[in-house]
Coordinates of C-alpha atoms and ligand atoms in Angstrom, one line a residue:
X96 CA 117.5 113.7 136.8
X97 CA 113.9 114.2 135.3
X98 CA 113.5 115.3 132.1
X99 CA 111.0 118.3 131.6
X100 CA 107.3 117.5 131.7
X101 CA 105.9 116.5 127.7
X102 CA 103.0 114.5 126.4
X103 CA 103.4 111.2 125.5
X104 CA 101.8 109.8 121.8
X105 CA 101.7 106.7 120.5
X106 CA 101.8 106.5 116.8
X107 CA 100.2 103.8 114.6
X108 CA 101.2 103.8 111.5
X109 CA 104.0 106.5 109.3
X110 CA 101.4 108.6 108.3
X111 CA 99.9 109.2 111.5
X112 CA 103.6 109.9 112.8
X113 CA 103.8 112.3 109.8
X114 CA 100.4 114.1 110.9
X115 CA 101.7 114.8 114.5
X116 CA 104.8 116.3 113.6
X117 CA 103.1 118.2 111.1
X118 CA 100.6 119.1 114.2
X119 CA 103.5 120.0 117.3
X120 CA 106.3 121.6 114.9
X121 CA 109.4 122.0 116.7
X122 CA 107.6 121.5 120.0
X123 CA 107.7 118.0 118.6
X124 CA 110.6 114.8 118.7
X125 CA 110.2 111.5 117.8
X126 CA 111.4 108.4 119.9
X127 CA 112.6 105.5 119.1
X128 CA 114.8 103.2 121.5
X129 CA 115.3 106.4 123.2
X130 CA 119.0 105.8 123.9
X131 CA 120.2 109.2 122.7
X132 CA 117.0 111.2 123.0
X133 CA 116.1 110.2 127.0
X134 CA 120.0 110.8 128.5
X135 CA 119.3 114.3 126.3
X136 CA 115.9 115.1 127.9
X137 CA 117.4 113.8 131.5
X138 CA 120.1 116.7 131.0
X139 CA 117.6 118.9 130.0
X140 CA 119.4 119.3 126.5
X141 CA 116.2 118.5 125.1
X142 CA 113.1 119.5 126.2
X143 CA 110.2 118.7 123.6
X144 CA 106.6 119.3 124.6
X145 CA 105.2 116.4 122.7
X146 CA 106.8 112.8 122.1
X147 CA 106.2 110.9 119.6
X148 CA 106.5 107.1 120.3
X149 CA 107.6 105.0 117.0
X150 CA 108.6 102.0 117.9
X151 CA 104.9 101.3 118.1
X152 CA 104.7 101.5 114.2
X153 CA 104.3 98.2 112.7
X154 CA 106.8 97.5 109.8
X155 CA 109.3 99.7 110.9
X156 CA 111.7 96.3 111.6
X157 CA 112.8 94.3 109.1
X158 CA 116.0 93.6 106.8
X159 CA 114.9 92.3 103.1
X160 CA 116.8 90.9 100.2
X161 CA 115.6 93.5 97.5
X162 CA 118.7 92.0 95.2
X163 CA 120.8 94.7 94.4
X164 CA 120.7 96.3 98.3
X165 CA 119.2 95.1 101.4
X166 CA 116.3 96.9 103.2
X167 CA 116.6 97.8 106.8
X168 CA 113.7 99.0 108.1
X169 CA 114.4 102.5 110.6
X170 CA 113.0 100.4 113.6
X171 CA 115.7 97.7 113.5
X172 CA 117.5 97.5 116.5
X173 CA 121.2 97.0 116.4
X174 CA 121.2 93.7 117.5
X175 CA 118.5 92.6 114.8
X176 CA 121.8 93.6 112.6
X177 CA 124.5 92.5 114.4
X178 CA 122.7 89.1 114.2
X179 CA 121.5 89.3 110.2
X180 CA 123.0 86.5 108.5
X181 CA 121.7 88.4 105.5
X182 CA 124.0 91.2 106.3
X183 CA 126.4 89.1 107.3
X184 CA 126.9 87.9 104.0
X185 CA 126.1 90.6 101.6
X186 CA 127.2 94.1 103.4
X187 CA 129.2 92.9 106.6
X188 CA 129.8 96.4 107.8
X189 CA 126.7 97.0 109.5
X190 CA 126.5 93.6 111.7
X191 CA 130.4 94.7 112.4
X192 CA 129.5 98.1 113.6
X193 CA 126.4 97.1 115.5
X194 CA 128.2 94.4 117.2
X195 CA 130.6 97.0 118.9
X196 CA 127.9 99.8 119.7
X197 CA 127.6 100.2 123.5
X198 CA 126.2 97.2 125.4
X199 CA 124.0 94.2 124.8
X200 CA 121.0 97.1 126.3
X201 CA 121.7 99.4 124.4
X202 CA 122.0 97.2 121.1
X203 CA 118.8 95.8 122.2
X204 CA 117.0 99.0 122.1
X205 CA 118.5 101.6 120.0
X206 CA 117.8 101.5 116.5
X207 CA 120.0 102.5 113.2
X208 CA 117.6 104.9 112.4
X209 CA 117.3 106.8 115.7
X210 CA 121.0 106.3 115.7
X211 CA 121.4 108.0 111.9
X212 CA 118.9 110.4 112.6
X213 CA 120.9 111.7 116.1
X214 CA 123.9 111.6 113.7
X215 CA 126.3 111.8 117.0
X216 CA 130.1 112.5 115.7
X217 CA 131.1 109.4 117.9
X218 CA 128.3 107.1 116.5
X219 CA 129.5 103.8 115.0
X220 CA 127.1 103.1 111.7
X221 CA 128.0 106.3 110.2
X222 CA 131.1 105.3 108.9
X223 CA 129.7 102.1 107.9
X224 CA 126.7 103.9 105.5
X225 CA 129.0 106.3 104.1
X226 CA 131.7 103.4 102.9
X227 CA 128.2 100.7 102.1
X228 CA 127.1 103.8 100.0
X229 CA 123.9 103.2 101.4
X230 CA 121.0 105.6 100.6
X231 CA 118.9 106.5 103.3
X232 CA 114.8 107.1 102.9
X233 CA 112.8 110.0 104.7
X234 CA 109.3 110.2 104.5
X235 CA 107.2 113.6 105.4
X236 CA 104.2 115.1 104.4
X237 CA 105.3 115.8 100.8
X238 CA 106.3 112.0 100.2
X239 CA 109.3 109.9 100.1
X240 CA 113.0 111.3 99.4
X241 CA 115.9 109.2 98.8
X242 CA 118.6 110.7 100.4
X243 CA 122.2 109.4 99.5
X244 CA 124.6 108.5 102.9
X245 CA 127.0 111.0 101.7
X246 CA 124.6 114.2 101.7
X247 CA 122.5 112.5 105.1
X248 CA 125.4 114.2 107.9
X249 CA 125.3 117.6 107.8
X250 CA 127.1 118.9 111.1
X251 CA 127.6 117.7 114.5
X252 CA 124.0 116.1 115.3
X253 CA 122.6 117.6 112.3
X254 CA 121.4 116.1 109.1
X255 CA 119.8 116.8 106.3
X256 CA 116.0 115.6 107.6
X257 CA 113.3 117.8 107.8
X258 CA 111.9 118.1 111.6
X259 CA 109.0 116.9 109.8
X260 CA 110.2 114.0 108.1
X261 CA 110.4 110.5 109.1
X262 CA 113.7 108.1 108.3
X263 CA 112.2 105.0 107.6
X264 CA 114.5 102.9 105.4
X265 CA 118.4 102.3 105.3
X266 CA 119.5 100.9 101.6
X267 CA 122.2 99.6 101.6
X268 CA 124.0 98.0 98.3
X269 CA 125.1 94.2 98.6
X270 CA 128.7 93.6 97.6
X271 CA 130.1 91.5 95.1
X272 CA 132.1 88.3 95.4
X273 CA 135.6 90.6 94.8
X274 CA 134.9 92.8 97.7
X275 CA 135.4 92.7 101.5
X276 CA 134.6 95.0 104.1
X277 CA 135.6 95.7 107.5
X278 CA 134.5 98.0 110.6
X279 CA 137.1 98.6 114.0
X280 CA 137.2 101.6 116.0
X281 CA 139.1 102.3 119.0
X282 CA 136.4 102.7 121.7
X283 CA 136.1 105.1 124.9
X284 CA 136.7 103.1 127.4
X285 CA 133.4 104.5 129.4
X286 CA 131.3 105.3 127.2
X287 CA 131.9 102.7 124.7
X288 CA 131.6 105.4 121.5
X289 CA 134.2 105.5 118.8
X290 CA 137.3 107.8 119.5
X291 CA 138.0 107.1 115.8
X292 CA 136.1 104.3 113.6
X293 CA 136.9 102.9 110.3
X294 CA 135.1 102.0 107.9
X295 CA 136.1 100.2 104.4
X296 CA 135.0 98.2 101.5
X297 CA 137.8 97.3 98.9
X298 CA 137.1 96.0 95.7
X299 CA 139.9 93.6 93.9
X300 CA 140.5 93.1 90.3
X301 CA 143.2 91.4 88.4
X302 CA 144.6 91.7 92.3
X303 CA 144.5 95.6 92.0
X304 CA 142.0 97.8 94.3
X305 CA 140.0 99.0 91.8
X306 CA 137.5 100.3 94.2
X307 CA 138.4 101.7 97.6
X308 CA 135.7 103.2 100.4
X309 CA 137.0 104.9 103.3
X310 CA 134.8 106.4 105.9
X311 CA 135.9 107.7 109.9
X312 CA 133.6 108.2 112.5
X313 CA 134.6 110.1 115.6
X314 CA 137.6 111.8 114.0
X315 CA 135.8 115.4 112.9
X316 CA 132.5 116.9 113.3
X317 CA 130.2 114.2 111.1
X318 CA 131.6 111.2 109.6
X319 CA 133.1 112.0 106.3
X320 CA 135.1 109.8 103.3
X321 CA 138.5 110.3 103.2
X322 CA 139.6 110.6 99.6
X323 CA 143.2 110.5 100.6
X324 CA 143.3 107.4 102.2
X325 CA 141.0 105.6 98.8
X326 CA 143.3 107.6 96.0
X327 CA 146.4 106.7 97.5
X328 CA 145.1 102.7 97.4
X329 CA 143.1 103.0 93.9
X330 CA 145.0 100.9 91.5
X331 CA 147.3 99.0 93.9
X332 CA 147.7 95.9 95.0
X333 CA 146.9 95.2 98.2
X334 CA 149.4 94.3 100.6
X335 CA 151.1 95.6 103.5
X336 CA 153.2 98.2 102.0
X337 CA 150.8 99.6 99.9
X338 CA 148.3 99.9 102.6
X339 CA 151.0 101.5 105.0
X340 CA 151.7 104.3 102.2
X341 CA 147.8 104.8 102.2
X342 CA 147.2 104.8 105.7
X343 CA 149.9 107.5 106.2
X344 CA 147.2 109.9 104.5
X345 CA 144.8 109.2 106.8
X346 CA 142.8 112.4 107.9
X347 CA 145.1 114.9 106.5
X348 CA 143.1 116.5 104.1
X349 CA 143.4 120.5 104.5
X350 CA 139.5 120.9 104.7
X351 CA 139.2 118.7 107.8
X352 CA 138.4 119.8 111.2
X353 CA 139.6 117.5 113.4
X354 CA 137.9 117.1 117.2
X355 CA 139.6 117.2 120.8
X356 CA 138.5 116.9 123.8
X357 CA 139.8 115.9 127.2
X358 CA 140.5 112.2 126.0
X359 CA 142.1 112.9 123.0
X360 CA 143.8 115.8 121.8
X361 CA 143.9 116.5 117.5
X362 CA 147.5 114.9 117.0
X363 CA 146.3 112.0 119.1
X364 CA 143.1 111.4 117.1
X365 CA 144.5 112.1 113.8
X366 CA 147.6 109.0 114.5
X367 CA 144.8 107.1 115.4
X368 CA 142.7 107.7 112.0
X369 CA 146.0 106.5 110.3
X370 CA 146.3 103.2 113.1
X371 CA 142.6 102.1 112.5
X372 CA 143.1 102.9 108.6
X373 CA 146.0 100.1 108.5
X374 CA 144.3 97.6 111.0
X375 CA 141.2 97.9 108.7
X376 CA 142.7 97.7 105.6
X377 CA 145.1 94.9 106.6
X378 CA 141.9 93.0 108.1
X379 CA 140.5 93.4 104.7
X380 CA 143.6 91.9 102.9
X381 CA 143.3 88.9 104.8
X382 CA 139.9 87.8 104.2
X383 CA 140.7 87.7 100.5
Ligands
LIG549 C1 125.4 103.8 127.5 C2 125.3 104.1 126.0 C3 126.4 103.7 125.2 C4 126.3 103.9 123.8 N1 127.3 103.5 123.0 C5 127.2 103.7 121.7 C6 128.3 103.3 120.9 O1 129.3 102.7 121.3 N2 128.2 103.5 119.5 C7 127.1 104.1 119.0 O2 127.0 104.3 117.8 N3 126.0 104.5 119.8 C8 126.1 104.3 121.1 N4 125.0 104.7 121.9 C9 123.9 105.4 121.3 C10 122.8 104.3 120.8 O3 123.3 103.6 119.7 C11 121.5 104.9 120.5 O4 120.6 103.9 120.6 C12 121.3 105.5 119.2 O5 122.2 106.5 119.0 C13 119.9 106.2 119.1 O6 118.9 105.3 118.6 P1 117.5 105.3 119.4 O7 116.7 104.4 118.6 O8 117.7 105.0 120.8 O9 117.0 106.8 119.1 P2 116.3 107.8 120.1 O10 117.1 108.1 121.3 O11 114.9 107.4 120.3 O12 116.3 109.1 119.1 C14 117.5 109.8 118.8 C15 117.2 110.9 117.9 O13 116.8 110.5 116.6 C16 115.4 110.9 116.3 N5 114.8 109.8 115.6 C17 114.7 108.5 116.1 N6 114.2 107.7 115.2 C18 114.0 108.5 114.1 C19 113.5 108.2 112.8 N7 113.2 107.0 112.3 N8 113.4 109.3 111.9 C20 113.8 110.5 112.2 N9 114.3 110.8 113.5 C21 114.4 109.8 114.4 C22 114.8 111.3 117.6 O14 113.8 112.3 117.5 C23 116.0 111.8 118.4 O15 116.3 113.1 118.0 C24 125.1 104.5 123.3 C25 124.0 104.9 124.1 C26 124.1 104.7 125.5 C27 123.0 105.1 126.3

């Protein structure tokens, strides 16, 4: 499978990324470890007339200790994170989801920002940003624009970027000495890709939750929060029972659209948000 014919650019530096897109419009993509945008050309599901290459940009990889959050620079492949001791120790959800994205290829090539900026339903580090509470920042012609995770994934591969505007940095907050985090999914067994993904921080005090993130991946359309499952936990101690009673509220909220498809069908993907809420949540109870 060939993709259709484009031409191939090579950008330098943000701005000059910036300028192009600015130049080809909607004729225009950019590409990053290509591991969602090539398959898509292949299949001829996108056909852009002019690529623009930036993972030639300098200073589009890194992961910083800005104190309050970590930086991730848009260019950081997934196994950068799944091997950051920094994240590791002060917003564990990311290494986690990285660690379980694909194949040691594709970790080695794709990128969190190509990966939040194809906002796939199935994708693993949506989940994660929505329950870090990470802010995400896009850069375009009229300057920089902090977007927060939660207003980032609009509809199935859609978000709230401009086709003009660059992601370029992933903020995400470090978490205090009361809270642990977990990410586990239940994976297709081909393709690797969350059936359903869950995401959660939980914050202890005087051994009650007193702050509870919950975030799916794979369940509905874009990753969302589930307020059900974090209301249901807020102000209780955290212990099997507890978690149980919250878990049963998994993905049930009227509003929610949830997916099927040939591998899973609504009722199954629903019992398996409220399976991967308890496992989460039960992992989380055990690290404290
Ligand atoms: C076999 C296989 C298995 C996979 N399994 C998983 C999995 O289990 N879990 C998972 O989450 N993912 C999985 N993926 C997807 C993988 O994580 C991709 O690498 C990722 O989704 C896209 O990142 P990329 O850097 O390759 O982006 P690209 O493919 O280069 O780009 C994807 C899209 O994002 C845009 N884009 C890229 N960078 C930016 C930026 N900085 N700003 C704005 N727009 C940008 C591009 O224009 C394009 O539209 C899998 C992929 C393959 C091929």
């Amino acid at each position: 499978m060939y993709p259709a014919p484009f031409e191939y650019h090579r950008a330098r530096s943000v701005d000059e990324a910036i300028s192009l897109l600015s130049q080809y419009g909607s004729d225009a993509k950019l590409i990053a470890g290509g591991h969602s945008l090539l398959p898509m050309m292949k299949l001829r599901l996108a056909t852009p007339a002019h690529l623009i290459d930036i993972r030639t940009i300098d200073g589009l990889q890194y992961i910083e200790d800005k104190g309050d959050y970590i930086a991730i620079g848009a260019g950081t492949s997934h196994a950068a994170i799944e091997k950051s001791d920094l994240l590791k120790q002060k917003m564990p959800l990311l290494p986690q989801a990285a660690a379980v994205i694909g194949d040691p290829q594709v970790r080695n090539m794709g990128t969190i920002g190509g990966s939040l900026a194809h906002a796939d339903p199935a994708a693993d580090y949506p989940a994660a940003v929505l329950a870090a509470g990470a802010q995400l920042v896009a850069v375009g012609e009229d300057g920089e624009r902090v977007i927060p995770a939660e207003e980032f994934f609009v509809e199935l591969f859609q978000t709230d970027l401009d086709e003009r505007e660059i992601l370029t940095e992933i903020r995400v907050p470090v978490i205090s000495g009361n809270t642990r985090g977990a990410y586990l999914k239940f994976p297709h067994p081909a393709s690797r890709f969350a059936i359903v993904g869950c995401a959660a921080l939980v914050t202890l005090e005087n051994n009650v939750c007193s702050d509870v993130r919950v975030a799916f991946t794979g369940v509905a359309s874009t990753a969302f929060r589930d307020s059900g499952v974090e209301d249901a936990l807020r102000g209780q101690p955290l212990n099997e029972s507890t978690i149980q009673k919250a878990a049963e509220q998994a993905a049930e909220s009227d509003e929610l659209e949830i997916m099927e498809d040939n591998f899973a069908s609504e009722d199954y993907r629903r019992h398996l948000a409220k399976v991967y809420a308890k496992r989460t949540l039960m992992q989380i109870a055990s690290a404290f």
